């Protein structure tokens, strides 16, 4: 720095001032300054563009630019250090210029060699420091930017990873659910298979003894004093028990035999009508009113008429059991989404206790064991519907009673 | 009026005993019982029954086989034959008193009343 000359661009329209300044600078120690003088802003800008300049000594009042505008014009073109030359009368403007980025100002009438040189040297130094500062600031900013970028990048990655993980979790959950379903289906299938295998064996082993007991009871009944009330009651109870056991075996056989269906094309409304007719006596006896809410022009379904009749009769009978003191049985048919035909059966009965609602389709689960129920009705119903690749849902209604929904696949044209 | 001869072939000895007792009680039937399938044909020859009740599942000889033999025999093939069964197979559950191989069948357990009704219907 010591050996290097400082190139000064002097922009000053007053020739005398220019000469004076040039003189002061040239006289300086070892003459460290090269001075280039121009008298208009335009020329100054031209110099800045074409020559190497270290500092600008600037008169704000030039023929082609006045006041602070001169400063901003120069600033636009260059970031070099600027020392403003000013007259007494314009010191306010000069002070303002410093506020806006000039390094210093000198009052023309007071300027002397030492002051000028010091001011210029300081300005150059400050400018260097400023630039270094600016550079390191920029570097810092750059680094901050980089780091910010890196951070936001890693943040983005993190978010992506979280998203991925959430997605995976969802997938896992779905897979888990599917697994659970498959598992319960497998258990169900296995149960069915075991039941199927057991059924005929059990039937043989149970029905034969039952046949013997029944024949024996009938014989005794004729031989023993039938005027004794207790003996009559005993016989009646034994025969009732035989019937119950037989019903269970019969249900079991029925349940295990649902391995094939014999389909034909059926109008579901007519079939429901037939089932209602079959149970008319039951409905009348319990004062159950049947409301039909049948959809018009429903598509046909391909079903095993006898089996599905068995399903509807079972569902209707369950509803009548739930409405011992009368009520309303509402049967609705409509076309659902996904090519499904839906039969909805609602009663106004006592509903299903929540603690058993999950078990109602289990084989041998019954609430009517004392009345001869084998607990196979709904198990059979579900098997039949599943054989038709349909679905059954049973739920308690909020307002009381039960709603059964059966979904049938619509026949493809 | 002559009593009707009823042959019952069933490996369940207690069952045949009880049925014999109950039917003979009525005074209208003479009942012969056999507990082995292979003795059925011999019994038919000797007893010349009006009607045969035949168990399907027996250890030594299947009720179906016996029925085939009876059908093939010109002497016996007109004797009414009713299957008795404790096993109701898949295709037979629809009605409990359907037909197997052209013969009616009765599911066990069975009441005496029903046995009598069958005898009267088919003889």
Coordinates of C-alpha atoms in Angstrom, one line a residue:
Chain A
X1 CA 0.0 0.0 0.0
X2 CA 2.8 2.4 0.9
X3 CA 4.4 2.2 -2.5
X4 CA 1.3 2.2 -4.5
X5 CA 0.0 5.4 -5.9
X6 CA -3.5 6.6 -5.2
X7 CA -5.4 7.5 -8.4
X8 CA -7.6 10.4 -7.7
X9 CA -10.4 11.4 -10.0
X10 CA -11.2 15.1 -9.4
X11 CA -14.5 16.2 -10.7
X12 CA -14.6 20.0 -10.4
X13 CA -15.8 22.6 -12.7
X14 CA -13.9 25.5 -11.2
X15 CA -10.5 25.5 -12.8
X16 CA -8.8 27.4 -10.0
X17 CA -10.0 25.0 -7.3
X18 CA -8.9 22.1 -9.5
X19 CA -5.4 23.6 -10.0
X20 CA -5.1 24.3 -6.3
X21 CA -6.0 20.7 -5.4
X22 CA -3.8 19.2 -8.0
X23 CA -1.0 21.3 -6.7
X24 CA -1.6 20.3 -3.1
X25 CA -1.6 16.7 -4.0
X26 CA 1.4 16.8 -6.2
X27 CA 3.3 18.5 -3.5
X28 CA 2.6 15.9 -1.0
X29 CA 5.2 13.6 0.4
X30 CA 6.7 11.4 -2.2
X31 CA 3.8 12.5 -4.3
X32 CA 1.7 9.5 -3.7
X33 CA -1.2 10.8 -5.7
X34 CA -2.0 10.7 -9.4
X35 CA -4.7 13.1 -10.2
X36 CA -7.1 13.1 -13.1
X37 CA -9.2 16.1 -13.4
X38 CA -12.5 16.5 -15.3
X39 CA -15.0 19.3 -15.2
X40 CA -18.3 17.6 -15.8
X41 CA -20.2 14.6 -14.4
X42 CA -20.3 13.0 -17.8
X43 CA -16.6 13.1 -18.2
X44 CA -16.2 11.8 -14.7
X45 CA -18.4 8.9 -15.4
X46 CA -16.5 8.2 -18.5
X47 CA -13.2 8.2 -16.5
X48 CA -14.7 5.8 -14.0
X49 CA -15.6 3.5 -16.8
X50 CA -12.2 3.5 -18.5
X51 CA -9.5 4.1 -16.0
X52 CA -8.4 2.7 -12.7
X53 CA -9.5 5.0 -10.0
X54 CA -9.1 4.7 -6.2
X55 CA -11.0 7.7 -4.9
X56 CA -13.2 10.4 -6.2
X57 CA -13.0 14.0 -5.2
X58 CA -16.3 15.4 -6.1
X59 CA -17.8 18.9 -6.4
X60 CA -21.6 18.4 -6.1
X61 CA -22.4 21.5 -8.2
X62 CA -21.4 20.8 -11.8
X63 CA -22.6 22.1 -15.1
X64 CA -24.5 18.9 -15.9
X65 CA -25.5 17.8 -12.3
X66 CA -26.5 19.6 -9.1
X67 CA -26.4 18.7 -5.4
X68 CA -27.1 15.3 -4.0
X69 CA -28.2 14.1 -7.4
X70 CA -24.5 14.3 -8.4
X71 CA -23.6 12.0 -5.6
X72 CA -26.3 9.5 -6.5
X73 CA -25.3 9.6 -10.1
X74 CA -21.7 8.7 -9.2
X75 CA -22.8 6.1 -6.7
X76 CA -24.8 4.4 -9.4
X77 CA -21.7 4.0 -11.5
X78 CA -19.1 3.2 -8.8
X79 CA -18.8 2.0 -5.2
X80 CA -15.4 3.9 -4.8
X81 CA -14.7 6.2 -1.9
X82 CA -16.0 9.7 -2.5
X83 CA -14.9 12.9 -0.8
X84 CA -17.2 15.8 -1.4
X85 CA -15.9 19.3 -2.1
X86 CA -18.2 22.0 -1.1
X87 CA -18.5 25.7 -0.5
X88 CA -19.4 27.4 2.8
X89 CA -22.9 27.9 1.8
X90 CA -23.5 24.3 1.0
X91 CA -22.2 22.5 4.1
X92 CA -25.7 21.1 4.9
X93 CA -25.8 19.4 1.6
X94 CA -22.3 18.0 2.2
X95 CA -23.3 16.7 5.6
X96 CA -26.3 15.0 3.9
X97 CA -23.9 13.5 1.3
X98 CA -21.8 12.0 4.0
X99 CA -24.9 10.5 5.5
X100 CA -25.7 9.0 2.2
X101 CA -22.3 7.3 1.8
X102 CA -19.6 9.8 1.0
X103 CA -16.5 9.2 3.0
X104 CA -15.9 12.8 4.0
X105 CA -16.4 16.4 2.9
X106 CA -14.0 19.3 2.5
X107 CA -14.8 23.0 2.4
X108 CA -13.1 24.5 -0.5
X109 CA -12.1 27.7 1.2
X110 CA -10.6 25.9 4.2
X111 CA -8.8 23.1 2.5
X112 CA -5.1 22.8 2.8
X113 CA -2.6 20.2 1.7
X114 CA -2.4 18.3 5.0
X115 CA -6.1 18.2 5.5
X116 CA -6.7 17.1 1.9
X117 CA -4.1 14.3 2.0
X118 CA -5.3 13.0 5.3
X119 CA -8.9 13.1 4.2
X120 CA -8.1 11.2 1.0
X121 CA -5.9 8.7 2.7
X122 CA -8.4 8.0 5.4
X123 CA -11.2 7.8 2.8
X124 CA -9.2 5.2 0.8
X125 CA -8.4 3.2 4.0
X126 CA -12.0 3.4 5.2
X127 CA -13.2 2.4 1.8
X128 CA -10.8 -0.6 1.8
X129 CA -12.0 -1.6 5.2
X130 CA -15.5 -1.1 4.2
X131 CA -15.0 -3.2 1.1
X132 CA -13.3 -5.9 3.1
X133 CA -16.0 -5.7 5.7
X134 CA -18.6 -5.8 2.9
X135 CA -16.8 -8.7 1.4
X136 CA -16.6 -10.7 4.6
X137 CA -20.2 -9.7 5.2
X138 CA -21.1 -10.9 1.8
X139 CA -19.1 -14.1 2.4
X140 CA -20.9 -14.5 5.7
X141 CA -24.2 -13.9 4.0
X142 CA -23.2 -16.3 1.4
X143 CA -22.4 -18.8 4.1
X144 CA -25.6 -18.1 5.9
X145 CA -27.4 -18.5 2.6
X146 CA -25.6 -21.7 2.0
X147 CA -26.3 -23.0 5.5
X148 CA -29.8 -21.9 5.2
X149 CA -30.1 -23.6 1.9
X150 CA -28.5 -26.7 3.4
X151 CA -30.8 -26.5 6.4
X152 CA -33.9 -26.0 4.3
X153 CA -32.8 -28.8 2.1
X154 CA -32.3 -31.1 5.0
X155 CA -35.6 -29.8 6.4
X156 CA -37.3 -30.6 3.2
X157 CA -35.7 -34.1 3.2
X158 CA -36.8 -34.5 6.8
X159 CA -40.4 -33.5 5.9
X160 CA -40.2 -35.9 3.0
X161 CA -39.0 -38.7 5.2
X162 CA -41.7 -38.0 7.7
X163 CA -44.3 -38.0 4.9
X164 CA -42.8 -41.3 3.6
X165 CA -42.9 -42.7 7.1
X166 CA -46.5 -41.6 7.6
X167 CA -47.3 -43.2 4.3
X168 CA -45.6 -46.4 5.3
X169 CA -47.4 -46.3 8.6
X170 CA -50.7 -46.0 6.9
X171 CA -49.8 -48.8 4.5
X172 CA -48.7 -50.9 7.5
X173 CA -52.0 -50.2 9.2
X174 CA -53.9 -51.2 6.1
X175 CA -51.8 -54.3 5.8
X176 CA -52.4 -55.1 9.4
X177 CA -56.1 -54.7 9.1
X178 CA -56.1 -56.9 6.0
X179 CA -54.0 -59.5 7.9
X180 CA -56.5 -59.4 10.8
X181 CA -59.4 -59.8 8.4
X182 CA -57.7 -62.7 6.6
X183 CA -56.8 -64.2 9.9
X184 CA -60.4 -64.1 11.1
X185 CA -61.6 -65.4 7.7
X186 CA -59.1 -68.2 8.0
X187 CA -60.3 -69.0 11.5
X188 CA -63.8 -68.9 10.2
X189 CA -62.9 -71.1 7.3
X190 CA -61.1 -73.5 9.6
X191 CA -64.0 -73.6 12.0
X192 CA -66.3 -74.4 9.1
X193 CA -64.1 -77.2 7.9
X194 CA -63.9 -78.7 11.3
X195 CA -67.6 -78.3 11.8
X196 CA -68.1 -79.9 8.4
X197 CA -66.0 -82.9 9.3
X198 CA -67.5 -83.2 12.7
X199 CA -71.1 -82.7 11.5
X200 CA -71.8 -86.0 9.9
X201 CA -69.9 -88.0 12.6
X202 CA -71.7 -86.2 15.3
X203 CA -75.1 -86.6 13.6
X204 CA -74.6 -90.3 13.4
X205 CA -73.4 -90.7 17.0
X206 CA -76.1 -88.4 18.4
X207 CA -79.1 -89.1 16.3
X208 CA -78.9 -92.9 16.9
X209 CA -79.0 -92.7 20.7
X210 CA -81.7 -90.0 20.4
X211 CA -83.7 -92.5 18.2
X212 CA -83.4 -95.1 20.9
X213 CA -84.4 -92.7 23.7
X214 CA -87.4 -91.5 21.8
X215 CA -88.6 -95.0 21.1
X216 CA -88.0 -96.0 24.7
X217 CA -89.9 -93.0 26.0
X218 CA -92.8 -93.7 23.8
X219 CA -92.9 -97.3 25.0
X220 CA -92.8 -96.3 28.7
X221 CA -95.3 -93.6 28.2
X222 CA -97.9 -96.1 27.1
X223 CA -97.0 -98.6 29.9
X224 CA -96.9 -96.2 32.8
X225 CA -99.8 -94.6 34.5
X226 CA -100.5 -91.6 32.5
X227 CA -102.8 -90.0 35.0
X228 CA -99.9 -89.0 37.2
X229 CA -99.3 -85.4 36.4
X230 CA -95.6 -85.5 37.2
X231 CA -95.0 -88.6 35.0
X232 CA -96.7 -86.8 32.2
X233 CA -94.5 -83.8 32.7
X234 CA -91.4 -85.9 32.8
X235 CA -92.2 -87.6 29.5
X236 CA -93.0 -84.2 27.9
X237 CA -89.7 -82.8 29.1
X238 CA -87.7 -85.8 27.9
X239 CA -89.3 -85.6 24.5
X240 CA -88.7 -81.8 24.3
X241 CA -85.1 -82.4 25.1
X242 CA -84.8 -85.0 22.4
X243 CA -86.3 -82.6 19.9
X244 CA -83.9 -79.8 21.0
X245 CA -80.8 -82.0 20.6
X246 CA -82.1 -83.2 17.2
X247 CA -82.6 -79.6 16.1
X248 CA -79.0 -78.8 17.0
X249 CA -77.6 -81.7 15.0
X250 CA -79.9 -80.8 12.1
X251 CA -78.7 -77.2 12.2
X252 CA -75.1 -78.4 12.3
X253 CA -75.7 -80.6 9.2
X254 CA -77.3 -77.7 7.5
X255 CA -74.5 -75.4 8.4
X256 CA -71.8 -77.7 7.2
X257 CA -73.5 -78.4 4.0
X258 CA -73.5 -74.9 2.6
X259 CA -70.7 -75.7 0.1
X260 CA -72.6 -75.0 -3.1
X261 CA -75.4 -72.9 -4.3
X262 CA -77.8 -73.4 -7.1
X263 CA -78.4 -69.9 -8.6
X264 CA -81.1 -68.6 -10.8
X265 CA -82.1 -65.1 -11.8
X266 CA -84.5 -63.7 -9.2
X267 CA -86.5 -60.6 -8.6
X268 CA -85.7 -59.8 -5.0
X269 CA -88.9 -58.0 -4.2
X270 CA -91.0 -61.0 -5.2
X271 CA -88.9 -63.3 -3.1
X272 CA -89.2 -61.0 -0.1
X273 CA -93.0 -61.0 -0.7
X274 CA -93.0 -64.8 -0.6
X275 CA -91.1 -64.9 2.7
X276 CA -93.4 -62.4 4.3
X277 CA -96.3 -64.5 3.2
X278 CA -94.7 -67.6 4.7
X279 CA -94.5 -65.9 8.1
X280 CA -97.8 -64.1 7.9
X281 CA -99.2 -66.1 10.7
X282 CA -96.2 -65.3 12.9
X283 CA -96.5 -61.6 12.3
X284 CA -100.2 -61.6 12.9
X285 CA -99.9 -63.6 16.1
X286 CA -97.4 -61.0 17.5
X287 CA -99.2 -58.0 16.1
X288 CA -96.3 -57.1 13.9
X289 CA -97.0 -54.7 11.1
X290 CA -95.0 -55.2 7.9
X291 CA -94.0 -52.1 5.9
X292 CA -92.7 -52.7 2.4
X293 CA -90.5 -50.0 1.0
X294 CA -89.5 -51.8 -2.2
X295 CA -87.5 -50.1 -4.8
X296 CA -89.0 -49.9 -8.3
X297 CA -87.4 -51.5 -11.4
X298 CA -84.6 -53.0 -9.4
X299 CA -82.0 -55.1 -11.3
X300 CA -82.3 -58.8 -11.0
X301 CA -79.9 -60.8 -8.9
X302 CA -78.5 -64.3 -9.4
X303 CA -79.1 -66.2 -6.2
X304 CA -80.0 -69.6 -4.8
X305 CA -83.7 -69.0 -4.2
X306 CA -84.1 -71.6 -1.4
X307 CA -81.0 -70.5 0.4
X308 CA -81.8 -66.8 0.3
X309 CA -85.3 -67.6 1.3
X310 CA -83.8 -69.3 4.3
X311 CA -81.8 -66.1 5.0
X312 CA -84.8 -63.8 4.9
X313 CA -86.9 -66.1 7.0
X314 CA -84.2 -66.3 9.6
X315 CA -83.8 -62.5 9.7
X316 CA -87.5 -62.0 9.9
X317 CA -87.9 -64.6 12.6
X318 CA -85.1 -62.9 14.6
X319 CA -87.0 -59.7 14.3
X320 CA -90.2 -61.3 15.5
X321 CA -88.4 -62.8 18.5
X322 CA -87.2 -59.2 19.3
X323 CA -90.8 -57.9 19.1
X324 CA -92.7 -60.1 21.5
X325 CA -95.1 -57.3 22.2
X326 CA -95.6 -56.3 18.6
X327 CA -93.9 -53.7 16.5
X328 CA -93.0 -52.7 13.0
X329 CA -91.0 -54.7 10.5
X330 CA -89.8 -52.4 7.7
X331 CA -88.3 -54.1 4.6
X332 CA -86.6 -51.8 2.2
X333 CA -84.9 -52.6 -1.1
X334 CA -82.7 -50.3 -3.2
X335 CA -79.8 -50.1 -5.5
X336 CA -76.6 -49.1 -3.8
X337 CA -73.3 -48.0 -5.3
X338 CA -70.7 -50.5 -6.6
X339 CA -73.3 -52.6 -8.4
X340 CA -74.9 -53.8 -5.2
X341 CA -78.5 -54.4 -4.4
X342 CA -79.3 -53.8 -0.8
X343 CA -82.1 -55.3 1.3
X344 CA -82.6 -53.5 4.6
X345 CA -84.7 -55.0 7.4
X346 CA -85.5 -52.9 10.4
X347 CA -87.4 -53.8 13.5
X348 CA -88.6 -51.9 16.5
X349 CA -87.7 -54.6 19.0
X350 CA -85.4 -54.8 22.0
X351 CA -82.1 -54.5 20.0
X352 CA -79.0 -56.6 20.5
X353 CA -77.0 -56.1 23.8
X354 CA -73.7 -54.4 22.9
X355 CA -71.6 -57.0 24.7
X356 CA -72.8 -59.8 22.4
X357 CA -73.1 -57.9 19.1
X358 CA -69.7 -59.2 18.0
X359 CA -70.6 -62.8 18.6
X360 CA -73.9 -63.0 16.9
X361 CA -72.5 -64.6 13.8
X362 CA -70.4 -67.2 15.7
X363 CA -71.6 -70.8 15.3
X364 CA -73.3 -72.1 18.5
X365 CA -73.8 -68.6 19.9
X366 CA -77.4 -68.2 20.9
X367 CA -79.5 -66.3 23.4
X368 CA -82.3 -68.7 22.9
X369 CA -80.7 -71.9 24.1
X370 CA -83.6 -72.5 26.6
X371 CA -86.0 -72.2 23.7
X372 CA -84.2 -74.7 21.5
X373 CA -81.9 -72.4 19.7
X374 CA -78.8 -74.1 18.3
X375 CA -76.9 -70.9 17.6
X376 CA -76.5 -71.7 14.0
X377 CA -79.1 -69.4 12.4
X378 CA -77.0 -66.4 11.7
X379 CA -73.9 -68.4 11.2
X380 CA -75.7 -70.2 8.4
X381 CA -77.1 -66.9 7.1
X382 CA -73.7 -65.4 6.8
X383 CA -72.3 -68.5 5.2
X384 CA -75.0 -68.4 2.6
X385 CA -74.5 -64.7 1.9
X386 CA -70.8 -65.2 1.6
X387 CA -71.3 -68.1 -0.8
X388 CA -73.2 -65.5 -2.9
X389 CA -70.2 -63.1 -2.6
X390 CA -72.4 -60.7 -0.7
X391 CA -72.2 -59.1 2.7
X392 CA -74.4 -58.8 5.8
X393 CA -74.2 -56.1 8.4
X394 CA -76.2 -56.0 11.6
X395 CA -76.4 -53.0 13.9
X396 CA -78.5 -51.4 16.6
X397 CA -80.4 -48.4 15.5
X398 CA -80.0 -45.2 17.6
X399 CA -83.7 -45.0 18.0
X400 CA -83.9 -48.6 19.2
X401 CA -84.4 -51.9 17.3
X402 CA -82.1 -53.5 14.9
X403 CA -81.1 -52.8 11.3
X404 CA -79.9 -55.6 9.0
X405 CA -78.4 -54.8 5.7
X406 CA -77.7 -57.5 3.1
X407 CA -75.7 -56.6 0.0
X408 CA -76.2 -58.7 -3.1
X409 CA -74.2 -58.4 -6.3
X410 CA -76.2 -57.3 -9.2
X411 CA -76.3 -59.6 -12.2
X412 CA -74.0 -58.5 -15.0
X413 CA -75.8 -58.1 -18.3
Chain B
X1 CA -107.0 -109.2 9.4
X2 CA -103.4 -110.5 9.0
X3 CA -100.7 -108.7 10.8
X4 CA -98.2 -106.9 8.5
X5 CA -94.7 -108.2 8.6
X6 CA -92.1 -105.5 9.2
X7 CA -88.4 -106.1 8.8
X8 CA -86.0 -103.6 10.4
X9 CA -82.3 -103.8 9.6
X10 CA -80.2 -101.6 11.8
X11 CA -76.9 -102.2 13.6
X12 CA -78.3 -100.3 16.7
X13 CA -79.7 -103.2 18.6
X14 CA -81.4 -101.1 21.3
X15 CA -83.1 -99.1 18.6
X16 CA -84.5 -102.2 16.8
X17 CA -85.6 -103.6 20.1
X18 CA -87.5 -100.5 21.0
X19 CA -89.1 -100.2 17.6
X20 CA -90.2 -103.8 17.7
X21 CA -91.8 -103.3 21.1
X22 CA -93.6 -100.2 20.0
X23 CA -94.9 -101.5 16.8
X24 CA -95.9 -104.9 18.1
X25 CA -97.8 -103.1 21.0
X26 CA -100.2 -101.9 18.4
X27 CA -101.2 -105.5 17.7
X28 CA -101.1 -104.7 13.9
X29 CA -97.6 -105.7 13.1
X30 CA -95.1 -108.5 13.4
X31 CA -91.6 -107.2 13.6
X32 CA -88.3 -109.0 12.8
X33 CA -85.1 -107.2 13.5
X34 CA -81.6 -107.8 12.1
X35 CA -78.5 -106.0 13.4
X36 CA -76.1 -107.1 10.7
X37 CA -76.4 -105.9 7.1
X38 CA -75.3 -109.2 5.6
X39 CA -78.2 -111.0 7.2
X40 CA -80.8 -108.8 5.5
X41 CA -81.2 -110.8 2.3
X42 CA -81.5 -114.1 4.3
X43 CA -84.1 -112.5 6.6
X44 CA -86.2 -111.2 3.6
X45 CA -86.2 -114.7 2.2
X46 CA -87.3 -116.3 5.4
X47 CA -89.6 -113.6 6.7
X48 CA -91.1 -112.3 3.5
X49 CA -91.8 -108.8 4.9
X50 CA -94.5 -106.4 3.7
X51 CA -92.1 -103.6 4.2
X52 CA -88.4 -103.1 5.0
X53 CA -86.7 -100.4 7.1
X54 CA -83.1 -100.2 6.3
X55 CA -80.3 -98.4 8.1
X56 CA -77.8 -96.8 5.7
X57 CA -74.7 -96.7 7.8
X58 CA -73.8 -100.1 9.2
X59 CA -70.3 -101.5 9.9
X60 CA -70.4 -104.6 7.8
X61 CA -72.6 -103.7 4.8
X62 CA -73.9 -100.4 3.5
X63 CA -77.6 -99.9 3.4
X64 CA -77.2 -98.8 -0.2
X65 CA -75.6 -102.1 -1.2
X66 CA -78.4 -104.1 0.4
X67 CA -80.9 -102.0 -1.5
X68 CA -79.1 -102.7 -4.7
X69 CA -79.3 -106.4 -4.0
X70 CA -83.0 -106.2 -3.2
X71 CA -83.7 -104.3 -6.4
X72 CA -81.7 -106.8 -8.4
X73 CA -83.7 -109.7 -7.0
X74 CA -86.8 -110.5 -8.9
X75 CA -88.4 -112.1 -5.9
X76 CA -88.0 -109.1 -3.6
X77 CA -87.8 -106.0 -5.7
X78 CA -91.4 -105.1 -5.2
X79 CA -91.2 -105.0 -1.4
X80 CA -91.4 -101.4 -0.3
X81 CA -88.1 -100.2 1.2
X82 CA -87.6 -97.2 3.5
X83 CA -84.2 -96.0 4.5
X84 CA -83.6 -95.0 8.1
X85 CA -80.7 -92.7 8.6
X86 CA -79.0 -90.7 11.2
X87 CA -76.8 -89.0 8.6
X88 CA -78.4 -86.5 6.4
X89 CA -76.0 -85.7 3.6
X90 CA -75.5 -82.3 2.0
X91 CA -78.0 -82.8 -0.9
X92 CA -80.6 -84.4 1.2
X93 CA -81.1 -81.8 3.9
X94 CA -83.6 -79.7 2.0
X95 CA -86.5 -81.9 3.1
X96 CA -86.0 -84.2 6.0
X97 CA -88.1 -86.9 4.4
X98 CA -86.8 -87.0 0.9
X99 CA -85.9 -89.7 -1.5
X100 CA -82.6 -91.6 -1.7
X101 CA -81.9 -93.7 -4.7
X102 CA -85.6 -93.9 -5.5
X103 CA -86.5 -94.9 -2.0
X104 CA -88.1 -92.7 0.7
X105 CA -86.0 -92.1 3.8
X106 CA -86.8 -91.2 7.4
X107 CA -84.4 -89.3 9.5
X108 CA -83.7 -90.5 13.0
X109 CA -84.8 -89.9 15.7
X110 CA -88.3 -91.0 14.5
X111 CA -91.6 -91.4 16.4
X112 CA -93.6 -94.5 16.3
X113 CA -96.4 -92.5 14.9
X114 CA -94.3 -91.7 11.9
X115 CA -93.1 -95.3 11.4
X116 CA -96.7 -96.4 11.4
X117 CA -97.7 -93.7 9.0
X118 CA -94.9 -94.8 6.6
X119 CA -95.9 -98.5 6.9
X120 CA -99.5 -97.6 6.1
X121 CA -98.6 -95.4 3.3
X122 CA -96.3 -97.8 1.4
X123 CA -98.0 -101.2 2.1

